[in-house]
N, CA, C and O atoms as a MOPAC input file, in Angstrom:
PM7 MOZYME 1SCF
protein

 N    -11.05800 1   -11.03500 1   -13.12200 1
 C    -10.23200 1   -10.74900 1   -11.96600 1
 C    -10.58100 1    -9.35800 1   -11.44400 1
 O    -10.45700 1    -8.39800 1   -12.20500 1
 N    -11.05000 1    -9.17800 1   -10.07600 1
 C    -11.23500 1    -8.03300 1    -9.36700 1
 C     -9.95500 1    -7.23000 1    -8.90600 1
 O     -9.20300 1    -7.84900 1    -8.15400 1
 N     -9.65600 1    -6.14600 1    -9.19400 1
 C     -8.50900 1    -5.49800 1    -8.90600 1
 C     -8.59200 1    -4.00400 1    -7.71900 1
 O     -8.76100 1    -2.85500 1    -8.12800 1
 N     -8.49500 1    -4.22900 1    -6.82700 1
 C     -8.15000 1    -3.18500 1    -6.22300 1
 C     -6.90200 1    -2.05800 1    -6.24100 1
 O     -5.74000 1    -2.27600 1    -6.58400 1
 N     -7.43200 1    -0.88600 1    -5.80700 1
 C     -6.42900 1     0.07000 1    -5.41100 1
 C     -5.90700 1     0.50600 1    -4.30000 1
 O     -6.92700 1     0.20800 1    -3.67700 1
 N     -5.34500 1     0.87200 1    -3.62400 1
 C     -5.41000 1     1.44400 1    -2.07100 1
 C     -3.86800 1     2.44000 1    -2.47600 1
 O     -2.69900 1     2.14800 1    -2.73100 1
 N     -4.78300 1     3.91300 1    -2.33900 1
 C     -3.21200 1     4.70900 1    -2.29100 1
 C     -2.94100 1     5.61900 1    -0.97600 1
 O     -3.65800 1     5.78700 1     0.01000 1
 N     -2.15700 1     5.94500 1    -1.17000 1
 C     -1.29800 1     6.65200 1     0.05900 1
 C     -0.37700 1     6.68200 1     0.65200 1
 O      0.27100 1     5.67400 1     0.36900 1
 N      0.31500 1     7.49500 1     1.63700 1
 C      1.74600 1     8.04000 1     1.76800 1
 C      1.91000 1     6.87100 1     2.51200 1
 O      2.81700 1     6.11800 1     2.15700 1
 N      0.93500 1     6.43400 1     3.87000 1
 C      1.18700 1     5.40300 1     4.46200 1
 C      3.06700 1     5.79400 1     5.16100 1
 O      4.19500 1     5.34000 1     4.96800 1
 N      2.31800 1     7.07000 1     6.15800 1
 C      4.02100 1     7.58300 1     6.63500 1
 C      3.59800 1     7.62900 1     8.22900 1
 O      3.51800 1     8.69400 1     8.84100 1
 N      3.37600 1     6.53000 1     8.73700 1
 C      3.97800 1     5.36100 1     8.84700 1
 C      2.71400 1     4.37500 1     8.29300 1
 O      1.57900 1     4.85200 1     8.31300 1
 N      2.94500 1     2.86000 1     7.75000 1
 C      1.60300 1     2.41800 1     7.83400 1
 C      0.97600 1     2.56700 1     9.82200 1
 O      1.67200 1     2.63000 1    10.83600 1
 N     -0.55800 1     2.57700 1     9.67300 1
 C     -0.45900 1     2.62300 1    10.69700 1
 C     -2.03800 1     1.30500 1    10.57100 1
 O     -2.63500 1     1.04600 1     9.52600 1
 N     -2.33700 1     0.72300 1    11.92600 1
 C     -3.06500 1    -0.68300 1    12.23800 1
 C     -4.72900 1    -0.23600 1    11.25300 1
 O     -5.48500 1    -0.92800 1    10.57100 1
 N     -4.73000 1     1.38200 1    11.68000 1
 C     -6.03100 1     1.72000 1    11.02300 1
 C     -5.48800 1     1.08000 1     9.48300 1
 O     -5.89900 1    -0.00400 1     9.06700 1
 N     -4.46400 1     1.97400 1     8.69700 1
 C     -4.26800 1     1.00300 1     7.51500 1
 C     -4.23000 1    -0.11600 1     7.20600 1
 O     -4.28100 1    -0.49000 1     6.03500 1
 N     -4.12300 1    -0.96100 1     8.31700 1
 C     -3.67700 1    -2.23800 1     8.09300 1
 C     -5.25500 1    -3.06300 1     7.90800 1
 O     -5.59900 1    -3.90200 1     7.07600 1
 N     -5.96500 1    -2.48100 1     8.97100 1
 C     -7.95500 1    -2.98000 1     8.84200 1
 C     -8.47000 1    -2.64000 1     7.33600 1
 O     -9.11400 1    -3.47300 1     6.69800 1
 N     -8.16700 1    -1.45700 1     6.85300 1
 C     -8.52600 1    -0.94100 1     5.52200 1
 C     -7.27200 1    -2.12000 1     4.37900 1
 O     -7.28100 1    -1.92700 1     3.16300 1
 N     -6.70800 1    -2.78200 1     4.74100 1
 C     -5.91800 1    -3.53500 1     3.11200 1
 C     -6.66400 1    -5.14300 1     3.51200 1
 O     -6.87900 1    -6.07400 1     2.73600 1
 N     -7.02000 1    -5.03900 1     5.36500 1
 C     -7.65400 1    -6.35500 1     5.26600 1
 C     -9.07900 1    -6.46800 1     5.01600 1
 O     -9.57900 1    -7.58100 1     4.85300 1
 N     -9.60800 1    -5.66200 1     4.98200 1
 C    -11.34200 1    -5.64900 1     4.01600 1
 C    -11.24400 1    -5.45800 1     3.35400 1
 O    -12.08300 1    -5.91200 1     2.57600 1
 N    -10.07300 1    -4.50600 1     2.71100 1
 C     -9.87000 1    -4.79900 1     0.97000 1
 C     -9.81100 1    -6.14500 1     0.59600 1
 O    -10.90600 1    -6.66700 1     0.38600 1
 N     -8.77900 1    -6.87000 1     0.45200 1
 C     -8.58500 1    -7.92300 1     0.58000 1
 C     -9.77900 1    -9.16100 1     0.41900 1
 O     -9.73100 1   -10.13900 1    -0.32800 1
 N    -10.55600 1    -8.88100 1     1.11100 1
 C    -11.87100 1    -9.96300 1     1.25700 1
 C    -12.97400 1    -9.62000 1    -0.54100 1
 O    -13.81300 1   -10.33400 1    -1.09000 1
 N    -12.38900 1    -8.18700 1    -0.94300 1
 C    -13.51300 1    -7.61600 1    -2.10000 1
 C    -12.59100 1    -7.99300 1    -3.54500 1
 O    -12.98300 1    -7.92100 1    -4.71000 1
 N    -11.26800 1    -8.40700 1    -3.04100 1
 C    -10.60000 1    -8.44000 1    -4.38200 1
 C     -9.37500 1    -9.82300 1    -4.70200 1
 O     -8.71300 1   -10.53900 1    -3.95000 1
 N     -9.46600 1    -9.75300 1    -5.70000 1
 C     -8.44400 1   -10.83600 1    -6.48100 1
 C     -6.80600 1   -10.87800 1    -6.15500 1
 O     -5.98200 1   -11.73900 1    -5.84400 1
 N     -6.82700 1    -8.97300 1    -6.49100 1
 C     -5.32900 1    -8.96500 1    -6.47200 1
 C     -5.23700 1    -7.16500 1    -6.08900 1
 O     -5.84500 1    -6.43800 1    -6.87500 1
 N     -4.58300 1    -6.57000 1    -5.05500 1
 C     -4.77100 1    -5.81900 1    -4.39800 1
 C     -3.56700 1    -4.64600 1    -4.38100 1
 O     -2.54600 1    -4.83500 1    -3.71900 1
 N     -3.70200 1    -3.82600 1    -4.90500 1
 C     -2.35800 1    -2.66600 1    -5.09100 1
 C     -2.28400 1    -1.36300 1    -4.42900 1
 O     -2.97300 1    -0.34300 1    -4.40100 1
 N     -1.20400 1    -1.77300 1    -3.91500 1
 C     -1.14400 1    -0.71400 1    -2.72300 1
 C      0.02200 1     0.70300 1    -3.23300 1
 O      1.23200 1     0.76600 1    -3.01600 1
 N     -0.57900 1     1.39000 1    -3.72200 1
 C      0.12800 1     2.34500 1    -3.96700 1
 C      0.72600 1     3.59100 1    -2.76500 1
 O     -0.12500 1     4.22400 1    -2.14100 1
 N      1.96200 1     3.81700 1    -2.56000 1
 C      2.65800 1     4.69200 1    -1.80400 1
 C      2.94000 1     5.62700 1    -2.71300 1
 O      3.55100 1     5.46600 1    -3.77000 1
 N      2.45800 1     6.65800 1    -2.25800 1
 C      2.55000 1     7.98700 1    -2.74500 1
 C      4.29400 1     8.67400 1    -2.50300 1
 O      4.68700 1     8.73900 1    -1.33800 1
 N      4.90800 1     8.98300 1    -3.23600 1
 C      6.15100 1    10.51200 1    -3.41500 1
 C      5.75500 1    11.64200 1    -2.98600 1
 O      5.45600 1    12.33600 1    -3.95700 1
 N      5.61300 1    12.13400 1    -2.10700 1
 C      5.21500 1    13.48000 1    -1.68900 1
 C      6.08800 1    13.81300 1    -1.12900 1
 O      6.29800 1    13.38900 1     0.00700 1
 N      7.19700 1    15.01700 1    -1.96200 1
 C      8.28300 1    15.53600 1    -0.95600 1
 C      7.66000 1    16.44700 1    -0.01100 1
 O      7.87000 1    16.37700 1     1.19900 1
 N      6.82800 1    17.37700 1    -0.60400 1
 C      6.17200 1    18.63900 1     0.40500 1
 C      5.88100 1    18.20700 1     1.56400 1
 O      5.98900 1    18.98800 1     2.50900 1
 N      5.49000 1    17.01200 1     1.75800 1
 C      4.78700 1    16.71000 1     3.21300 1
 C      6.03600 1    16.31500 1     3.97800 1
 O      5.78800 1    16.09200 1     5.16300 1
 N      7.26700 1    16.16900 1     3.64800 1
 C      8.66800 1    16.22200 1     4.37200 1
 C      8.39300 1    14.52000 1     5.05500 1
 O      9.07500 1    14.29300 1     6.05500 1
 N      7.75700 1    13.72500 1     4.73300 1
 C      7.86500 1    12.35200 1     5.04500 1
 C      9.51200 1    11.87700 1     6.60600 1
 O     10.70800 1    12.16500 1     6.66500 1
 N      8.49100 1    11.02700 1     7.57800 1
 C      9.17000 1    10.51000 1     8.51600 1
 C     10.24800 1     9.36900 1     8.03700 1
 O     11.33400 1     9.13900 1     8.56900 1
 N      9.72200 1     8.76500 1     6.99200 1
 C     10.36200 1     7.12300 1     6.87700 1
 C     10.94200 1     7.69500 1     5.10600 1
 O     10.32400 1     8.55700 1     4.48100 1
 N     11.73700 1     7.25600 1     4.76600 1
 C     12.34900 1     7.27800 1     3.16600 1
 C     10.72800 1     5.89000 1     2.34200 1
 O     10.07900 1     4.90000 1     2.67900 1
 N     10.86700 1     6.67100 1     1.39400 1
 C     10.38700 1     5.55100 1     0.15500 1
 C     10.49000 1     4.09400 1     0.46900 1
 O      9.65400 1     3.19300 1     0.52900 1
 N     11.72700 1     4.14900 1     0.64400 1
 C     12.29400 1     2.46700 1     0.77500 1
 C     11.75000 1     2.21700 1     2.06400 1
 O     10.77600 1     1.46900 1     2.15200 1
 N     12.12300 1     2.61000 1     2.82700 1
 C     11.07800 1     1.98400 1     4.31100 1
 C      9.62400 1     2.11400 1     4.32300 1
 O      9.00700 1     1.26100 1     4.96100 1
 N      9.03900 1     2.93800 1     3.78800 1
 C      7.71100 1     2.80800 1     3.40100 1
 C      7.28200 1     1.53800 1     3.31900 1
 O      6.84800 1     0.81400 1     4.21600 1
 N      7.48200 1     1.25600 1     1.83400 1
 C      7.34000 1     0.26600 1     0.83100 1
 C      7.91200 1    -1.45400 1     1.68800 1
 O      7.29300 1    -2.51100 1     1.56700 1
 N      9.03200 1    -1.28700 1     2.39000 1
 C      9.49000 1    -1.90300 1     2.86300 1
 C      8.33600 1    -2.61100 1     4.47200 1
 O      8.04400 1    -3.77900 1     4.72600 1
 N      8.05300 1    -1.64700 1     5.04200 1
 C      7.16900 1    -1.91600 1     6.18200 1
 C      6.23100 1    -2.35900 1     5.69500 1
 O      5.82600 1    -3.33900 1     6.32000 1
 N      5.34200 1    -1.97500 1     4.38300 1
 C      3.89500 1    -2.72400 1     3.89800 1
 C      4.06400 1    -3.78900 1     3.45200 1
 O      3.44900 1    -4.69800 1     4.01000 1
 N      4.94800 1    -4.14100 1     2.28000 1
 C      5.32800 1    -5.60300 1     2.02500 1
 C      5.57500 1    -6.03800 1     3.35800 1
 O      4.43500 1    -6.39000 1     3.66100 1
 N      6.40000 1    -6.29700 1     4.54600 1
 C      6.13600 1    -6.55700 1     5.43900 1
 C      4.65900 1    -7.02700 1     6.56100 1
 O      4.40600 1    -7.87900 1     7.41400 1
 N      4.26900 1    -6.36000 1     6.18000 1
 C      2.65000 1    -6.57700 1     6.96800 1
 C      1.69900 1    -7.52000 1     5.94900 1
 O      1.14200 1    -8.55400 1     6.32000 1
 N      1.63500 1    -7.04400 1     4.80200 1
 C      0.50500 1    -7.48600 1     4.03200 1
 C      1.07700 1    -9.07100 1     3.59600 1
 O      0.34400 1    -9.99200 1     3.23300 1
 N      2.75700 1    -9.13800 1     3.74700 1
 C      3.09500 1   -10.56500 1     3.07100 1
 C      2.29200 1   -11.59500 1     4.11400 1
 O      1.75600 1   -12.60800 1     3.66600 1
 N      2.24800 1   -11.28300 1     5.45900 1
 C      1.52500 1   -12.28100 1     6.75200 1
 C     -0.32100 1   -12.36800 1     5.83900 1
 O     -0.85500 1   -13.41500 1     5.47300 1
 N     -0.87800 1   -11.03400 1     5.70000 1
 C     -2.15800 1   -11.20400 1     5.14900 1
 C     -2.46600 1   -11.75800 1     3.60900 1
 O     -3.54200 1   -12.28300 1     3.32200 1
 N     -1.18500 1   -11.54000 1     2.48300 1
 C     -1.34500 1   -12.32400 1     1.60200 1
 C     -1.43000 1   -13.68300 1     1.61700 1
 O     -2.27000 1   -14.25300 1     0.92100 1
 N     -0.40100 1   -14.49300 1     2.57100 1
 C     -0.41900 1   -16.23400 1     3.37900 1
 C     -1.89900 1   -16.49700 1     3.44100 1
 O     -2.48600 1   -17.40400 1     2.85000 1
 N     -2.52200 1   -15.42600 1     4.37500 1
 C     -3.77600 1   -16.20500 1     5.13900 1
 C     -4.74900 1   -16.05500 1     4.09200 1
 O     -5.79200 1   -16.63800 1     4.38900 1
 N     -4.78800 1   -15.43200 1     2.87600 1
 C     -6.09400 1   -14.75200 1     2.47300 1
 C     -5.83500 1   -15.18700 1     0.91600 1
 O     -6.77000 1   -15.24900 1     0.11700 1
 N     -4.35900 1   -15.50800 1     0.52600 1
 C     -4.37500 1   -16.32600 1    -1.03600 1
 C     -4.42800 1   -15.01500 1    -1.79400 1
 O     -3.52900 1   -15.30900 1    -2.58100 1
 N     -4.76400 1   -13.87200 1    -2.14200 1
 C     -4.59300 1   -12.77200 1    -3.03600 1
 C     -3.11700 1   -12.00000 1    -3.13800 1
 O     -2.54500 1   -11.80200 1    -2.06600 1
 N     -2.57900 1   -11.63100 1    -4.15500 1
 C     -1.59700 1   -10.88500 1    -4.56000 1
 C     -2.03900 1    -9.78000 1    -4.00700 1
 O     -3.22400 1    -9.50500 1    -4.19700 1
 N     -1.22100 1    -8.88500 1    -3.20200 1
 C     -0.62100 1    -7.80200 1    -2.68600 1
 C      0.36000 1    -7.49900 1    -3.56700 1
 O      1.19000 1    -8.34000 1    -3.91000 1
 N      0.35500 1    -6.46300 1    -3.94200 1
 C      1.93000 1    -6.15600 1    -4.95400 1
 C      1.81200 1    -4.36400 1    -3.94500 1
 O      0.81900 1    -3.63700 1    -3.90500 1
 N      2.97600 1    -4.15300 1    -3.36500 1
 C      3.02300 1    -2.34100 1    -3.39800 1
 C      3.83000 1    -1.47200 1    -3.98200 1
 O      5.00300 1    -1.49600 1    -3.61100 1
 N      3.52600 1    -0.72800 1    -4.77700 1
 C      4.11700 1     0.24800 1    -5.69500 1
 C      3.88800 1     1.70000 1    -5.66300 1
 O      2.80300 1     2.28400 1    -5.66300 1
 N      5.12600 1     2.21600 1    -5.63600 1
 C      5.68800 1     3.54500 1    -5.50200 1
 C      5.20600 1     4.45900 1    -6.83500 1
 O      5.62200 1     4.39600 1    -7.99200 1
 N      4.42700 1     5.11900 1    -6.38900 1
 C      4.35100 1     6.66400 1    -7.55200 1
 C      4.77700 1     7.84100 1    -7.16700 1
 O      5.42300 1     8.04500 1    -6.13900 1
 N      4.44200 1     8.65500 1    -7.95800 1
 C      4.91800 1    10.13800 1    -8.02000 1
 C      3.62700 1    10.96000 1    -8.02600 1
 O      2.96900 1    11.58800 1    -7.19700 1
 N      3.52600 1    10.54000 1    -9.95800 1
 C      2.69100 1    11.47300 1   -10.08000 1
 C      1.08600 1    11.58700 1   -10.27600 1
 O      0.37700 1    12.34200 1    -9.61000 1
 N      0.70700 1    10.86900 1   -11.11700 1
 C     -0.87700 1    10.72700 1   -11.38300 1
 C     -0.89500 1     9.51600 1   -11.03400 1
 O      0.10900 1     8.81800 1   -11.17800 1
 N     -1.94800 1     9.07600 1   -10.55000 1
 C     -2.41700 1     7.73500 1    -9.55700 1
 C     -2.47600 1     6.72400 1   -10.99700 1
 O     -1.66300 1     5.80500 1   -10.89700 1
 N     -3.03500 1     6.70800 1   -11.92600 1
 C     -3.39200 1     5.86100 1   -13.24200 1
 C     -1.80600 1     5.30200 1   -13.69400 1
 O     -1.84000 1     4.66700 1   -14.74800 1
 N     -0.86700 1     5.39000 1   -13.27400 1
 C      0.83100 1     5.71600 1   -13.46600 1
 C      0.80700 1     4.34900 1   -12.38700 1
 O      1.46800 1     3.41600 1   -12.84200 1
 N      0.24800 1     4.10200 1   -11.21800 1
 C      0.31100 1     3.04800 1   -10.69100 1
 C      0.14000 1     1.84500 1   -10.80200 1
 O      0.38000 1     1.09700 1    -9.85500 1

């Protein structure tokens, strides 16, 4: 099983992100989208809407494309994801 990563604050996702999880997507099995905790950068959207808007988008590209999307929230060291 091929496993991807994809991290970042994703504050807001934006369509460029959205081209980058759908060529991911085509290279992998099962695809993890990590949203970064970064208080310093004073974030537009809370955690929960983050996380909330990508499951949102990627659930339409998981349908068409058959791979697990899972997105998960970190903090601190990316390997924690």
């Amino acid at each position: 099983m091929r496993i991807g990563l994809y991290p970042g604050t994703f504050d807001p996702i934006t369509l460029g992100h959205v081209d980058i999880i759908r060529r991911a997507s085509a290279l992998v099995d099962k695809l993890v989208i990590g949203v970064a905790i970064n208080r310093d950068k004073g974030p537009m959207f809370t955690l929960e809407e983050r996380v909330a808007m990508i499951e949102a988008e990627c659930a339409k590209l998981s349908d068409q494309t058959g791979i697990e999307i899972v997105v998960h929230p970190f903090e601190n060291l990316l390997i924690h994801c």
